[in-house]
């Protein structure tokens, strides 16, 4: 038998290496997965998941803790109201500012698509379509939520993007038979040259909820003949229909959403001309317009008017005095006595909401204070809240740190005094 010294040497070498490794101490089990410690002084925290309020519409100057301590139930109640009802100028400005702010929402808000849709729709309705569009541009799940899809479709129509609006309508997976979607689908079918389909959908929409204005515009759109009448700017859909028919948009009165969409400057800040205030309350109006604190001399001047023998002047002075003291929490004993004697009627807001508003303001919960104030404003409508409610709202906004808004509400109230 022949010998193979090279192979034997290799086998002996391998055996010695194996024995040497067997004698080495085992590596610590955690050595391969040992965590890397963060640098000294660096705090590690997980990012919160985005919710219905996190995406900003624009910069508002309000803090990231805007919704700290706010009630989710209140938000779910108030936002749909703001999307459906007109507000006074001061209230609309407050709504736009708080709803455009990007900040973590109330506890439990999560990725609530309906709530996100209500937020965007409220911004549209109160005249801030650019903020609504910025929020919707980063929204997901539009096809799964009729509320969110409605806001997205109206936003597209206001921007003149009919194709985008029709794509939203076509992609919706639920709520497709609601009246808004029937009307939009009829419009989209007409745009696509699908006359018979558009007529059928239009007939279904009118059978479900007849609308004379939409009816005359859509009938003219489908037939291509006849007089469509004047333009309508109630909504994005009306505006799109009127635009597609070549109607004169300048002759129609626009809703806040349409007016803001047509304006290159976006929503306008409310302006209250202090010079138009009656002479006996002009001192307070000028003080508020100039951003000055409400001094004792101003408040006492309003009390003097409140004691007038003229019934109109007395009523005007009492309302002005109440507004002045809502912005001046530090009252002397004598002044408190005079304030208690004022006979400004109580507002229409229920006691429970008033108590919640006072509590939110005392804790400086800006978001909740704003929502509770806006709840009362939405119920009051475009003319604004009753004076008793307005005084309470001014005091609450002032206490919560929303000073500019508190003054706007006070000035709006003074402007309404005759």
mmCIF file of N, CA, C and O in Angstrom, residues 132-145 148-172 180-181 184-185 187-188 191 240:
data_model
loop_
_atom_site.group_PDB
_atom_site.id
_atom_site.type_symbol
_atom_site.label_atom_id
_atom_site.label_comp_id
_atom_site.label_asym_id
_atom_site.label_seq_id
_atom_site.Cartn_x
_atom_site.Cartn_y
_atom_site.Cartn_z
ATOM 1 N N UNK A 132 -57.440 72.994 3.600
ATOM 2 C CA UNK A 132 -58.103 71.696 3.425
ATOM 3 C C UNK A 132 -57.377 70.857 2.387
ATOM 4 O O UNK A 132 -57.170 69.653 2.577
ATOM 5 N N UNK A 133 -56.960 71.468 1.290
ATOM 6 C CA UNK A 133 -56.252 70.738 0.236
ATOM 7 C C UNK A 133 -54.918 70.196 0.731
ATOM 8 O O UNK A 133 -54.519 69.079 0.389
ATOM 9 N N UNK A 134 -54.218 70.974 1.558
ATOM 10 C CA UNK A 134 -52.934 70.513 2.095
ATOM 11 C C UNK A 134 -53.119 69.294 2.986
ATOM 12 O O UNK A 134 -52.304 68.368 2.976
ATOM 13 N N UNK A 135 -54.190 69.285 3.752
ATOM 14 C CA UNK A 135 -54.484 68.143 4.633
ATOM 15 C C UNK A 135 -54.883 66.927 3.809
ATOM 16 O O UNK A 135 -54.423 65.810 4.037
ATOM 17 N N UNK A 136 -55.730 67.139 2.826
ATOM 18 C CA UNK A 136 -56.220 66.030 2.003
ATOM 19 C C UNK A 136 -55.123 65.430 1.132
ATOM 20 O O UNK A 136 -55.177 64.243 0.792
ATOM 21 N N UNK A 137 -54.123 66.235 0.776
ATOM 22 C CA UNK A 137 -53.044 65.726 -0.071
ATOM 23 C C UNK A 137 -52.262 64.618 0.613
ATOM 24 O O UNK A 137 -51.630 63.787 -0.053
ATOM 25 N N UNK A 138 -52.284 64.577 1.942
ATOM 26 C CA UNK A 138 -51.544 63.574 2.695
ATOM 27 C C UNK A 138 -52.466 62.544 3.339
ATOM 28 O O UNK A 138 -52.025 61.738 4.149
ATOM 29 N N UNK A 139 -53.748 62.576 2.962
ATOM 30 C CA UNK A 139 -54.717 61.647 3.552
ATOM 31 C C UNK A 139 -54.749 60.346 2.773
ATOM 32 O O UNK A 139 -54.638 60.333 1.549
ATOM 33 N N UNK A 140 -54.890 59.255 3.499
ATOM 34 C CA UNK A 140 -55.071 57.947 2.868
ATOM 35 C C UNK A 140 -56.452 57.417 3.245
ATOM 36 O O UNK A 140 -57.075 57.887 4.187
ATOM 37 N N UNK A 141 -56.937 56.433 2.482
ATOM 38 C CA UNK A 141 -58.234 55.836 2.786
ATOM 39 C C UNK A 141 -59.412 56.628 2.277
ATOM 40 O O UNK A 141 -60.540 56.435 2.747
ATOM 41 N N UNK A 142 -59.179 57.521 1.293
ATOM 42 C CA UNK A 142 -60.282 58.328 0.760
ATOM 43 C C UNK A 142 -61.366 57.446 0.158
ATOM 44 O O UNK A 142 -62.561 57.746 0.255
ATOM 45 N N UNK A 143 -60.972 56.326 -0.432
ATOM 46 C CA UNK A 143 -61.960 55.445 -1.061
ATOM 47 C C UNK A 143 -62.825 54.710 -0.050
ATOM 48 O O UNK A 143 -63.869 54.162 -0.402
ATOM 49 N N UNK A 144 -62.422 54.704 1.230
ATOM 50 C CA UNK A 144 -63.149 53.953 2.254
ATOM 51 C C UNK A 144 -64.044 54.819 3.128
ATOM 52 O O UNK A 144 -64.763 54.308 3.983
ATOM 53 N N UNK A 145 -63.991 56.127 2.961
ATOM 54 C CA UNK A 145 -64.750 57.015 3.836
ATOM 55 C C UNK A 145 -65.530 58.031 3.020
ATOM 56 O O UNK A 145 -64.941 58.912 2.392
ATOM 57 N N UNK A 148 -64.586 61.642 4.088
ATOM 58 C CA UNK A 148 -63.293 62.091 3.591
ATOM 59 C C UNK A 148 -63.334 62.276 2.077
ATOM 60 O O UNK A 148 -62.772 63.237 1.534
ATOM 61 N N UNK A 149 -64.016 61.371 1.386
ATOM 62 C CA UNK A 149 -64.138 61.474 -0.067
ATOM 63 C C UNK A 149 -64.916 62.728 -0.466
ATOM 64 O O UNK A 149 -64.579 63.394 -1.451
ATOM 65 N N UNK A 150 -65.946 63.064 0.289
ATOM 66 C CA UNK A 150 -66.730 64.268 0.005
ATOM 67 C C UNK A 150 -65.842 65.503 0.070
ATOM 68 O O UNK A 150 -65.891 66.379 -0.812
ATOM 69 N N UNK A 151 -65.031 65.580 1.136
ATOM 70 C CA UNK A 151 -64.123 66.719 1.268
ATOM 71 C C UNK A 151 -63.127 66.754 0.112
ATOM 72 O O UNK A 151 -62.830 67.819 -0.436
ATOM 73 N N UNK A 152 -62.606 65.582 -0.270
ATOM 74 C CA UNK A 152 -61.622 65.519 -1.353
ATOM 75 C C UNK A 152 -62.248 65.930 -2.684
ATOM 76 O O UNK A 152 -61.632 66.651 -3.482
ATOM 77 N N UNK A 153 -63.471 65.488 -2.943
ATOM 78 C CA UNK A 153 -64.140 65.826 -4.200
ATOM 79 C C UNK A 153 -64.445 67.327 -4.264
ATOM 80 O O UNK A 153 -64.191 67.978 -5.287
ATOM 81 N N UNK A 154 -64.978 67.880 -3.174
ATOM 82 C CA UNK A 154 -65.282 69.308 -3.164
ATOM 83 C C UNK A 154 -64.011 70.139 -3.295
ATOM 84 O O UNK A 154 -63.989 71.162 -3.993
ATOM 85 N N UNK A 155 -62.944 69.702 -2.644
ATOM 86 C CA UNK A 155 -61.673 70.410 -2.742
ATOM 87 C C UNK A 155 -61.184 70.440 -4.186
ATOM 88 O O UNK A 155 -60.715 71.467 -4.685
ATOM 89 N N UNK A 156 -61.308 69.304 -4.876
ATOM 90 C CA UNK A 156 -60.876 69.236 -6.271
ATOM 91 C C UNK A 156 -61.748 70.120 -7.160
ATOM 92 O O UNK A 156 -61.245 70.836 -8.043
ATOM 93 N N UNK A 157 -63.053 70.106 -6.946
ATOM 94 C CA UNK A 157 -63.952 70.927 -7.751
ATOM 95 C C UNK A 157 -63.682 72.416 -7.538
ATOM 96 O O UNK A 157 -63.707 73.206 -8.495
ATOM 97 N N UNK A 158 -63.421 72.809 -6.300
ATOM 98 C CA UNK A 158 -63.114 74.209 -6.020
ATOM 99 C C UNK A 158 -61.813 74.639 -6.689
ATOM 100 O O UNK A 158 -61.653 75.803 -7.068
ATOM 101 N N UNK A 159 -60.889 73.685 -6.841
ATOM 102 C CA UNK A 159 -59.605 73.979 -7.490
ATOM 103 C C UNK A 159 -59.700 73.886 -9.004
ATOM 104 O O UNK A 159 -58.703 74.116 -9.702
ATOM 105 N N UNK A 160 -60.877 73.533 -9.522
ATOM 106 C CA UNK A 160 -61.042 73.405 -10.963
ATOM 107 C C UNK A 160 -60.547 72.092 -11.525
ATOM 108 O O UNK A 160 -60.410 71.942 -12.742
ATOM 109 N N UNK A 161 -60.291 71.116 -10.651
ATOM 110 C CA UNK A 161 -59.785 69.812 -11.091
ATOM 111 C C UNK A 161 -60.942 68.821 -11.146
ATOM 112 O O UNK A 161 -61.102 67.957 -10.277
ATOM 113 N N UNK A 162 -61.760 68.928 -12.195
ATOM 114 C CA UNK A 162 -62.925 68.059 -12.317
ATOM 115 C C UNK A 162 -62.527 66.592 -12.456
ATOM 116 O O UNK A 162 -63.217 65.697 -11.941
ATOM 117 N N UNK A 163 -61.418 66.335 -13.152
ATOM 118 C CA UNK A 163 -60.983 64.950 -13.355
ATOM 119 C C UNK A 163 -60.673 64.282 -12.026
ATOM 120 O O UNK A 163 -61.013 63.109 -11.807
ATOM 121 N N UNK A 164 -60.022 65.009 -11.133
ATOM 122 C CA UNK A 164 -59.707 64.463 -9.813
ATOM 123 C C UNK A 164 -60.987 64.178 -9.031
ATOM 124 O O UNK A 164 -61.126 63.127 -8.395
ATOM 125 N N UNK A 165 -61.944 65.086 -9.080
ATOM 126 C CA UNK A 165 -63.203 64.890 -8.373
ATOM 127 C C UNK A 165 -63.930 63.658 -8.902
ATOM 128 O O UNK A 165 -64.481 62.868 -8.133
ATOM 129 N N UNK A 166 -63.923 63.478 -10.209
ATOM 130 C CA UNK A 166 -64.598 62.317 -10.803
ATOM 131 C C UNK A 166 -63.868 61.021 -10.438
ATOM 132 O O UNK A 166 -64.512 59.978 -10.253
ATOM 133 N N UNK A 167 -62.557 61.088 -10.325
ATOM 134 C CA UNK A 167 -61.799 59.910 -9.919
ATOM 135 C C UNK A 167 -62.134 59.524 -8.480
ATOM 136 O O UNK A 167 -62.255 58.339 -8.152
ATOM 137 N N UNK A 168 -62.286 60.511 -7.613
ATOM 138 C CA UNK A 168 -62.685 60.243 -6.230
ATOM 139 C C UNK A 168 -64.059 59.580 -6.209
ATOM 140 O O UNK A 168 -64.275 58.588 -5.502
ATOM 141 N N UNK A 169 -64.998 60.116 -6.984
ATOM 142 C CA UNK A 169 -66.345 59.548 -7.022
ATOM 143 C C UNK A 169 -66.325 58.124 -7.556
ATOM 144 O O UNK A 169 -67.026 57.238 -7.037
ATOM 145 N N UNK A 170 -65.510 57.877 -8.578
ATOM 146 C CA UNK A 170 -65.449 56.545 -9.156
ATOM 147 C C UNK A 170 -64.784 55.524 -8.262
ATOM 148 O O UNK A 170 -65.086 54.328 -8.338
ATOM 149 N N UNK A 171 -63.881 55.966 -7.398
ATOM 150 C CA UNK A 171 -63.148 55.037 -6.542
ATOM 151 C C UNK A 171 -63.796 54.751 -5.212
ATOM 152 O O UNK A 171 -63.328 53.890 -4.458
ATOM 153 N N UNK A 172 -64.879 55.461 -4.882
ATOM 154 C CA UNK A 172 -65.512 55.287 -3.577
ATOM 155 C C UNK A 172 -66.138 53.896 -3.468
ATOM 156 O O UNK A 172 -66.843 53.444 -4.366
ATOM 157 N N UNK A 180 -75.173 63.307 -2.720
ATOM 158 C CA UNK A 180 -74.043 64.065 -3.273
ATOM 159 C C UNK A 180 -73.361 63.288 -4.384
ATOM 160 O O UNK A 180 -73.005 63.861 -5.434
ATOM 161 N N UNK A 181 -73.178 61.986 -4.166
ATOM 162 C CA UNK A 181 -72.450 61.187 -5.156
ATOM 163 C C UNK A 181 -73.278 60.952 -6.407
ATOM 164 O O UNK A 181 -72.734 60.876 -7.518
ATOM 165 N N UNK A 184 -72.801 64.260 -8.312
ATOM 166 C CA UNK A 184 -71.468 64.367 -8.888
ATOM 167 C C UNK A 184 -71.275 63.364 -10.013
ATOM 168 O O UNK A 184 -70.674 63.681 -11.055
ATOM 169 N N UNK A 185 -71.825 62.167 -9.835
ATOM 170 C CA UNK A 185 -71.671 61.149 -10.878
ATOM 171 C C UNK A 185 -72.404 61.580 -12.152
ATOM 172 O O UNK A 185 -71.894 61.371 -13.266
ATOM 173 N N UNK A 187 -72.801 64.612 -13.149
ATOM 174 C CA UNK A 187 -71.949 65.646 -13.745
ATOM 175 C C UNK A 187 -70.758 65.017 -14.462
ATOM 176 O O UNK A 187 -70.428 65.397 -15.600
ATOM 177 N N UNK A 188 -70.138 64.044 -13.830
ATOM 178 C CA UNK A 188 -68.977 63.386 -14.430
ATOM 179 C C UNK A 188 -69.355 62.628 -15.697
ATOM 180 O O UNK A 188 -68.608 62.627 -16.688
ATOM 181 N N UNK A 191 -69.751 65.143 -18.413
ATOM 182 C CA UNK A 191 -68.436 65.582 -18.885
ATOM 183 C C UNK A 191 -67.828 64.566 -19.846
ATOM 184 O O UNK A 191 -67.152 64.939 -20.821
ATOM 185 N N UNK A 240 -68.546 74.209 -10.301
ATOM 186 C CA UNK A 240 -68.009 73.472 -11.455
ATOM 187 C C UNK A 240 -69.037 73.416 -12.577
ATOM 188 O O UNK A 240 -68.703 73.610 -13.760
#
